[in-house]
mmCIF file of N, CA and C in Angstrom:
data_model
loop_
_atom_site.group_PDB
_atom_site.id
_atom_site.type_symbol
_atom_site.label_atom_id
_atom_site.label_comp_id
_atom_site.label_asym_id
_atom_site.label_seq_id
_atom_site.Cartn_x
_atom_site.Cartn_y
_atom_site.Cartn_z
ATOM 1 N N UNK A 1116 -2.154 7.383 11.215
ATOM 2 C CA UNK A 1116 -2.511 6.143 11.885
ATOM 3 C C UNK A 1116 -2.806 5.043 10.862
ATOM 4 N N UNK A 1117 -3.456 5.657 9.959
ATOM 5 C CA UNK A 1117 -4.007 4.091 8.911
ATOM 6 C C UNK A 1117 -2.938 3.936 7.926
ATOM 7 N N UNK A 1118 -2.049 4.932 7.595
ATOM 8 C CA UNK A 1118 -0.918 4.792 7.156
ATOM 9 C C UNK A 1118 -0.141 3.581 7.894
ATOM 10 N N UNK A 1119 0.123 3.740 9.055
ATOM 11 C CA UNK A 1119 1.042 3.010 10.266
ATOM 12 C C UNK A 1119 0.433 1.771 9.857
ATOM 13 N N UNK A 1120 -0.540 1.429 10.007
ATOM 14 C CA UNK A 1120 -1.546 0.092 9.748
ATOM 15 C C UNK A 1120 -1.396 -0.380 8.720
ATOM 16 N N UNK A 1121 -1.510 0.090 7.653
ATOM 17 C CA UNK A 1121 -1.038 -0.407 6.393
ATOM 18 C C UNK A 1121 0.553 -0.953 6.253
ATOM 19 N N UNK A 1122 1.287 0.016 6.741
ATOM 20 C CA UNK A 1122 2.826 -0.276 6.156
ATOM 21 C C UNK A 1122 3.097 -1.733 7.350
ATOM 22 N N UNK A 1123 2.219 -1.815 8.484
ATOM 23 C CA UNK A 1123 2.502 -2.568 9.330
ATOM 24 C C UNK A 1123 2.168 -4.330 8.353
ATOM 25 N N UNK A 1124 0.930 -4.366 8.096
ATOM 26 C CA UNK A 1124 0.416 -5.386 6.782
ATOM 27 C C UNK A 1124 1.023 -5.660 5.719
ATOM 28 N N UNK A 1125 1.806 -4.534 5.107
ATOM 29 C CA UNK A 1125 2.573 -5.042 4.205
ATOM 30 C C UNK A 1125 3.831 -5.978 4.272
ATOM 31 N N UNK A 1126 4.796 -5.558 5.626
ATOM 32 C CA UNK A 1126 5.462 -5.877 6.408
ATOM 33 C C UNK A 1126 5.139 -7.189 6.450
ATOM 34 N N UNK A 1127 4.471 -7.427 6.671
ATOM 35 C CA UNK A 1127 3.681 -8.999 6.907
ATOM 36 C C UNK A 1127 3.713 -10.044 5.929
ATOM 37 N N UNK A 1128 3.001 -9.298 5.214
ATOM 38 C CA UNK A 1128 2.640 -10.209 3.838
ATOM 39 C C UNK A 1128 4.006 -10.490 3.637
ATOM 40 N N UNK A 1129 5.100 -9.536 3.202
ATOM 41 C CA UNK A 1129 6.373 -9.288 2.326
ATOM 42 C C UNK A 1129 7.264 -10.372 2.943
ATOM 43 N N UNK A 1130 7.134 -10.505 4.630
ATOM 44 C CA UNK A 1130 7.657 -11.771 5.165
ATOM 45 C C UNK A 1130 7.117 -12.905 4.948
ATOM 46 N N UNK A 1131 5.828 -12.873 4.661
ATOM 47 C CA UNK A 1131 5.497 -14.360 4.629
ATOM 48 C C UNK A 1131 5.977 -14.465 3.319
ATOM 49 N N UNK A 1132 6.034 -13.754 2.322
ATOM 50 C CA UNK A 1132 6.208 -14.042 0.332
ATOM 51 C C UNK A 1132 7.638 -14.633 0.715
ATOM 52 N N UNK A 1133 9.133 -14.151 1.604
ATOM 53 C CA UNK A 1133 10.023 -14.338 1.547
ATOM 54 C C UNK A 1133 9.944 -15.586 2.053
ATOM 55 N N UNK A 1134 9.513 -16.394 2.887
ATOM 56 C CA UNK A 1134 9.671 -17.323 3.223
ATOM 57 C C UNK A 1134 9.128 -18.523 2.591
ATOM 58 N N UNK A 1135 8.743 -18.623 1.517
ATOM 59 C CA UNK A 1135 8.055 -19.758 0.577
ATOM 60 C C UNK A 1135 8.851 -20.873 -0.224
ATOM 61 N N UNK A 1136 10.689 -19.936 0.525
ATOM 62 C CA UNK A 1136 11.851 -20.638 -0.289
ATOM 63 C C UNK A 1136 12.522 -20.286 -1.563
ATOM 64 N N UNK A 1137 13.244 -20.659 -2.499
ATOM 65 C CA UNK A 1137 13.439 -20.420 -3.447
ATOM 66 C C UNK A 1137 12.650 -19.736 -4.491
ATOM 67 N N UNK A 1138 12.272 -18.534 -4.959
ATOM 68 C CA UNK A 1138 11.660 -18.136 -5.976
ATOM 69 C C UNK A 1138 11.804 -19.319 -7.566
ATOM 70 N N UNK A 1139 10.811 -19.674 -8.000
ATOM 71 C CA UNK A 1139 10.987 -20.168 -9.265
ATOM 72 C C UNK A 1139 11.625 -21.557 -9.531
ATOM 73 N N UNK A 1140 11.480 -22.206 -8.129
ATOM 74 C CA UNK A 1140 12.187 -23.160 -8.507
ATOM 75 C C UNK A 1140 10.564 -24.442 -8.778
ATOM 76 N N UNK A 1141 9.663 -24.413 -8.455
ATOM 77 C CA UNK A 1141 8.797 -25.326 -8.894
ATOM 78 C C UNK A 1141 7.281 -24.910 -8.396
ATOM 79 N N UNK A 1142 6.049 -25.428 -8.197
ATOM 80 C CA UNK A 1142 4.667 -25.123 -7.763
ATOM 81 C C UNK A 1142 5.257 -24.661 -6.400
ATOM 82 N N UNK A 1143 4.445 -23.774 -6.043
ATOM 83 C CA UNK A 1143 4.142 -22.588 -4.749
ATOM 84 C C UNK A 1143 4.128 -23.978 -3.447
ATOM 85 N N UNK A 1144 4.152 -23.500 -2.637
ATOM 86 C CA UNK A 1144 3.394 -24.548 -1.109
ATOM 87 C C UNK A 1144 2.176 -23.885 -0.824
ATOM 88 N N UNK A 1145 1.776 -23.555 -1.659
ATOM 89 C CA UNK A 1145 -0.002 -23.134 -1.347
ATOM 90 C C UNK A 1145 -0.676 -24.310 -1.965
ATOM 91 N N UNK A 1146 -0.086 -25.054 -2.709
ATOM 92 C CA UNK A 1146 -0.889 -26.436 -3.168
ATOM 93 C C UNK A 1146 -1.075 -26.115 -4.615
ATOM 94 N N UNK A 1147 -0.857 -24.649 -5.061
ATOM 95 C CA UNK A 1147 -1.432 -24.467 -6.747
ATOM 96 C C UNK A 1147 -0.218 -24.190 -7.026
ATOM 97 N N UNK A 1148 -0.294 -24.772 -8.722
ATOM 98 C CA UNK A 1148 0.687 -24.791 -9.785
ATOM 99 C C UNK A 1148 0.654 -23.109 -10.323
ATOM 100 N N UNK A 1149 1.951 -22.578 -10.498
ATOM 101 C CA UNK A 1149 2.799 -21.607 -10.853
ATOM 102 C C UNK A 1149 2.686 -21.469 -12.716
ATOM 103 N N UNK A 1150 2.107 -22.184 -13.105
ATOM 104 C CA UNK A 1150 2.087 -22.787 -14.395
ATOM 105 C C UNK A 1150 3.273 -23.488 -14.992
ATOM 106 N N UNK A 1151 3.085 -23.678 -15.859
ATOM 107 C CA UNK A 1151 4.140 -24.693 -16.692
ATOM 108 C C UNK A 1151 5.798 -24.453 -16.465
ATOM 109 N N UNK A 1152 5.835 -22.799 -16.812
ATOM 110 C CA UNK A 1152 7.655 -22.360 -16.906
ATOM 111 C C UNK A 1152 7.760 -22.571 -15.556
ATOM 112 N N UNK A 1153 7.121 -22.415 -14.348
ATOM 113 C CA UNK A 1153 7.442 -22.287 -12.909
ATOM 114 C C UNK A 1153 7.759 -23.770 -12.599
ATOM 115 N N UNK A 1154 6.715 -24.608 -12.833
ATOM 116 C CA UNK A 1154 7.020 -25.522 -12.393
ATOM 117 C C UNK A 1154 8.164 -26.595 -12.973
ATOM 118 N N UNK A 1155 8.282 -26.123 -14.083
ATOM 119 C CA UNK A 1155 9.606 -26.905 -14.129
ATOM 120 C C UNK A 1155 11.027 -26.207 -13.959
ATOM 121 N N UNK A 1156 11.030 -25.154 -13.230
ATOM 122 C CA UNK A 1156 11.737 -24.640 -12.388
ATOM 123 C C UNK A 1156 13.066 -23.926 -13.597
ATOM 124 N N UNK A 1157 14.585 -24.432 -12.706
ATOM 125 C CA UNK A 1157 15.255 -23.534 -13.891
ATOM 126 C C UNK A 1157 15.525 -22.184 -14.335
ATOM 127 N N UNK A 1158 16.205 -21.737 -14.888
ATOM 128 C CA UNK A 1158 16.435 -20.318 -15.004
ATOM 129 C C UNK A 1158 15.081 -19.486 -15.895
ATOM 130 N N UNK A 1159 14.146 -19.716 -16.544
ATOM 131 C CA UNK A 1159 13.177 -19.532 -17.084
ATOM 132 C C UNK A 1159 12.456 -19.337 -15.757
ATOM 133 N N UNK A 1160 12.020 -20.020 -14.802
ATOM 134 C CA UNK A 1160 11.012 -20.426 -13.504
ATOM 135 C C UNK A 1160 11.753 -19.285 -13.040
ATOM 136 N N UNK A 1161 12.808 -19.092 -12.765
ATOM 137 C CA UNK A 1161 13.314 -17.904 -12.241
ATOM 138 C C UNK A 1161 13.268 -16.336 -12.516
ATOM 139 N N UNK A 1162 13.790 -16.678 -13.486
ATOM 140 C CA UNK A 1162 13.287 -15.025 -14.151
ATOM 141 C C UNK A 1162 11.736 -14.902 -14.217
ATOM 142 N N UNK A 1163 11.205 -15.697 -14.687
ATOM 143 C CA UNK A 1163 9.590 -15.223 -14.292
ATOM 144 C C UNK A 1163 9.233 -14.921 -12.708
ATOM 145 N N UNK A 1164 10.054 -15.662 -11.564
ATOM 146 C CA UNK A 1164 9.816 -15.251 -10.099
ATOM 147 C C UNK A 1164 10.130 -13.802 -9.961
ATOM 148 N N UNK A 1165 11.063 -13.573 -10.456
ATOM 149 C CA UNK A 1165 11.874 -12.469 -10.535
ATOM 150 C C UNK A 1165 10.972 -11.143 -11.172
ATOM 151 N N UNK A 1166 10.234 -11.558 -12.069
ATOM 152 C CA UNK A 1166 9.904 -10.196 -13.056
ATOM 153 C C UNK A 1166 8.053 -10.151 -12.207
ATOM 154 N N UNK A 1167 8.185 -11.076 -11.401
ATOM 155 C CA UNK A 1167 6.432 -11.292 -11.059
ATOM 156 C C UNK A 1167 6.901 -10.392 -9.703
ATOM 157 N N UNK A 1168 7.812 -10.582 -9.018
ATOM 158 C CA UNK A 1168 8.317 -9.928 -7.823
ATOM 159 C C UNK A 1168 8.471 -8.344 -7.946
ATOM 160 N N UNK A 1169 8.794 -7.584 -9.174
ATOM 161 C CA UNK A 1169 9.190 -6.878 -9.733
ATOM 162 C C UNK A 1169 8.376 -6.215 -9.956
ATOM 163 N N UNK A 1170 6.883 -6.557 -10.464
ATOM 164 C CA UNK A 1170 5.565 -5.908 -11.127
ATOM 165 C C UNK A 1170 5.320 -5.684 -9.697
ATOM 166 N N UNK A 1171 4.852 -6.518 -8.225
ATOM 167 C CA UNK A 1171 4.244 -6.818 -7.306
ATOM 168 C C UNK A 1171 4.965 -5.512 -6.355
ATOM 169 N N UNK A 1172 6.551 -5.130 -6.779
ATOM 170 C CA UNK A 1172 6.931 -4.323 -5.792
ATOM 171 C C UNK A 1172 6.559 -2.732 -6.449
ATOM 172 N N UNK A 1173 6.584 -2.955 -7.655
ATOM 173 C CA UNK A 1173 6.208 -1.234 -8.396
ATOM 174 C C UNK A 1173 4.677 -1.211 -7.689
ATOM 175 N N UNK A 1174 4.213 -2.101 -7.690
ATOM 176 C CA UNK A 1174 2.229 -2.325 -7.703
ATOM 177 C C UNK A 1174 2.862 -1.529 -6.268
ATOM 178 N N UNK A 1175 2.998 -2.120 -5.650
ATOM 179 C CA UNK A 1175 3.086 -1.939 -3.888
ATOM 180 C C UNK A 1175 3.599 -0.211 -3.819
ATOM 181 N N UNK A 1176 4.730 0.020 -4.485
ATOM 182 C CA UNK A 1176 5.294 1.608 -4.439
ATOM 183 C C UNK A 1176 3.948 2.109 -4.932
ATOM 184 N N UNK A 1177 3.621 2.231 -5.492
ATOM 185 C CA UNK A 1177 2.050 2.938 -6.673
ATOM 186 C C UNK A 1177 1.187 3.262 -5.563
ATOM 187 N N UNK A 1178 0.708 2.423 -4.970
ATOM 188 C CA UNK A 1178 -0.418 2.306 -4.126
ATOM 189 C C UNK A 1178 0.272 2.974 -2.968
ATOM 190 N N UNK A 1179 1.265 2.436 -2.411
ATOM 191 C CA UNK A 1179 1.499 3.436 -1.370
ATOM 192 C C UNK A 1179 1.751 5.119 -1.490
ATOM 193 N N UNK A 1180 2.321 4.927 -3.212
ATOM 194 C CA UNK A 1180 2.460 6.803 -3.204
ATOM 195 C C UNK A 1180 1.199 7.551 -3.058
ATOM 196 N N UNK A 1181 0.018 6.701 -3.760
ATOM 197 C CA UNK A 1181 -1.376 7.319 -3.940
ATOM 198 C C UNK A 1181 -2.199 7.332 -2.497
ATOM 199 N N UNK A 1182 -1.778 6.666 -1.778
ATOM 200 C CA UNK A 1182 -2.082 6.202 -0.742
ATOM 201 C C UNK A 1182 -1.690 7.019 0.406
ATOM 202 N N UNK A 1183 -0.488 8.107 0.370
ATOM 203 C CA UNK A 1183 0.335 9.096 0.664
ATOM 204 C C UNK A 1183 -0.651 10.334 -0.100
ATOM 205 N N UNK A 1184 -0.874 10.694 -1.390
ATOM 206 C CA UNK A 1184 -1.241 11.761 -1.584
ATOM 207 C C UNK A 1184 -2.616 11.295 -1.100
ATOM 208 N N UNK A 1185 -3.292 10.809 -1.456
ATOM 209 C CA UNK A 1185 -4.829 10.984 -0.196
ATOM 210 C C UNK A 1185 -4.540 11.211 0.699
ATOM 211 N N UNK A 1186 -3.716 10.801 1.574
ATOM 212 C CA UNK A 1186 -3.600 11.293 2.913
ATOM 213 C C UNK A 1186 -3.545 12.249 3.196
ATOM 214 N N UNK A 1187 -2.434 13.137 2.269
ATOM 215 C CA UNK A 1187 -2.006 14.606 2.537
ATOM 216 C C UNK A 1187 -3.406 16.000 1.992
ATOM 217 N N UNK A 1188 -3.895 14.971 1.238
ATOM 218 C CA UNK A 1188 -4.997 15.631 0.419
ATOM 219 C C UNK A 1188 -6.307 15.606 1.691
ATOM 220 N N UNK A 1189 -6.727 14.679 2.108
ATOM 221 C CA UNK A 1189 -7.444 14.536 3.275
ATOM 222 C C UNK A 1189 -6.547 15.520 4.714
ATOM 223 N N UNK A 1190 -6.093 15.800 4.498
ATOM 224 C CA UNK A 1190 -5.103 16.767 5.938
ATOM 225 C C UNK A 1190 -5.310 18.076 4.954
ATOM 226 N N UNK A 1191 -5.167 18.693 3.980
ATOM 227 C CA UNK A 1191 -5.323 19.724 3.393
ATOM 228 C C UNK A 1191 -6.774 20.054 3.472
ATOM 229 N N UNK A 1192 -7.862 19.176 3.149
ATOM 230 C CA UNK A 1192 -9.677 19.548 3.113
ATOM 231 C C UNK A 1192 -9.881 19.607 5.015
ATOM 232 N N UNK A 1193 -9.422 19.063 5.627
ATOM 233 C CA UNK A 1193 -9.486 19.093 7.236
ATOM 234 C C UNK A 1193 -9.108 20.320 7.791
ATOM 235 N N UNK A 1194 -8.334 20.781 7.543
ATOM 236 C CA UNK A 1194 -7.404 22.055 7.371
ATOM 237 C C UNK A 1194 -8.261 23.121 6.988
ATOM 238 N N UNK A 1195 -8.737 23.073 5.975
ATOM 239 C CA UNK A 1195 -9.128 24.358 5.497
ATOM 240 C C UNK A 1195 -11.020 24.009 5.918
ATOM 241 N N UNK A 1196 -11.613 22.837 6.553
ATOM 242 C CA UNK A 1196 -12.659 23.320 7.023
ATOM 243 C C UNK A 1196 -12.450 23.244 8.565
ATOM 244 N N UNK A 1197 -11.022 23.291 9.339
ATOM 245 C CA UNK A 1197 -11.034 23.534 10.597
ATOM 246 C C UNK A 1197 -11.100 25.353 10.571
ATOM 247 N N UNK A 1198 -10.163 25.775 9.635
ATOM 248 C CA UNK A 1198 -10.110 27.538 9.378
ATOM 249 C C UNK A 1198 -11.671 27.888 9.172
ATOM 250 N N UNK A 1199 -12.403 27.153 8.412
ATOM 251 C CA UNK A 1199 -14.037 27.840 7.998
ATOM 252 C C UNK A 1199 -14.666 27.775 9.482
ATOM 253 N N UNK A 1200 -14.791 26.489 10.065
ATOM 254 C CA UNK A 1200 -15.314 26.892 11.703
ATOM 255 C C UNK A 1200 -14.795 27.952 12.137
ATOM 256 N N UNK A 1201 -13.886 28.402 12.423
ATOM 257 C CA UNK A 1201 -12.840 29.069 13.285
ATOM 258 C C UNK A 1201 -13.698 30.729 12.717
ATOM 259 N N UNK A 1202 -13.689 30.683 11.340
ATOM 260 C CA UNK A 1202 -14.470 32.133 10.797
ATOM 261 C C UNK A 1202 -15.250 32.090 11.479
ATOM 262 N N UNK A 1203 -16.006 31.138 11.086
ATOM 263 C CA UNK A 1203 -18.015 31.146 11.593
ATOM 264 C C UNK A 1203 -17.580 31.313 13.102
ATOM 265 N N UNK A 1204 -16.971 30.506 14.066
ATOM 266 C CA UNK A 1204 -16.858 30.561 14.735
ATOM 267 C C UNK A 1204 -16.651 32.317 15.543
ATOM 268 N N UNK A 1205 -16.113 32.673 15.262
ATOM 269 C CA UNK A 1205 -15.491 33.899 15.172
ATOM 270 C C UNK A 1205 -16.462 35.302 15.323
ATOM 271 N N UNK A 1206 -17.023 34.739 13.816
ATOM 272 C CA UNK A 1206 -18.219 35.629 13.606
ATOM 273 C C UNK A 1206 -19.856 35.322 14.131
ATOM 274 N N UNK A 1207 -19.985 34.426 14.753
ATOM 275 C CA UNK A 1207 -21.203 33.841 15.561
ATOM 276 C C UNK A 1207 -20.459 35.096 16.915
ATOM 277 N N UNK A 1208 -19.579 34.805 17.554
ATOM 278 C CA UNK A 1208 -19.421 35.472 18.964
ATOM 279 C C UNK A 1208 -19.120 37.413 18.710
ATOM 280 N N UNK A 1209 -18.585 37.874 17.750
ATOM 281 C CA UNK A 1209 -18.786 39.305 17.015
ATOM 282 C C UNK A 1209 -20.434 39.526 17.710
ATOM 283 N N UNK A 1210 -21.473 38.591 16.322
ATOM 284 C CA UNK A 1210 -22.740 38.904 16.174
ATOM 285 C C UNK A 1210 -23.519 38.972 17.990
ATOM 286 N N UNK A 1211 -23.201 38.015 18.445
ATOM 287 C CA UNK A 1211 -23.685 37.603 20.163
ATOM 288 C C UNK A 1211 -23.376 39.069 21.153
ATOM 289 N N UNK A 1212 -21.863 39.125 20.489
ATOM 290 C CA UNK A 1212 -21.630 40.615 21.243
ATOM 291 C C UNK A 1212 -22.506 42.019 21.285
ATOM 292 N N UNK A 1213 -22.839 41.960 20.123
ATOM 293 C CA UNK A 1213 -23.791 43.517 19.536
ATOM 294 C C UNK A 1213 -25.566 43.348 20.361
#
């Protein structure tokens, strides 16, 4: 479920980043300057859009892989203390019997 929620947010964001127009061609429409190479746009402004897009999508894979093994790691500790009830469980109704 919080998986679903997440990938749903990213989804989001990733559309709004696409829609800002041209990568690298001058200051953002958020009102702040890109710094110097960005804003004067150009194949320099570009390849920096490009290599900032690039860090932002590994960042994004990273977090979601780790983000995946907690999950599975949290389903493995759930798991093995649904089996420990199930003992106790087990052995509470044995003991009740005698």
């Amino acid at each position: 479920m919080a998986l679903r929620q997440t990938s749903v947010c990213l989804v989001r964001t990733s559309s709004r980043i696409m829609n800002l127009g041209d990568p690298g061609s001058g200051a953002g429409k958020s009102g702040g300057s890109g710094g110097s190479i960005r804003d004067a746009g150009g194949a320099f402004g570009k390849m920096e859009a490009a290599r900032e897009g690039e860090y932002f999508h590994k960042l994004q894979k990273k977090q979601i892989a780790e983000m995946k093994k907690h999950l599975a790691d949290t389903i493995k500790q759930t798991e093995a203390q649904l089996q420990r009830h199930k003992e106790q469980l087990a052995e509470l109704e044995t003991t009740q019997k005698k």
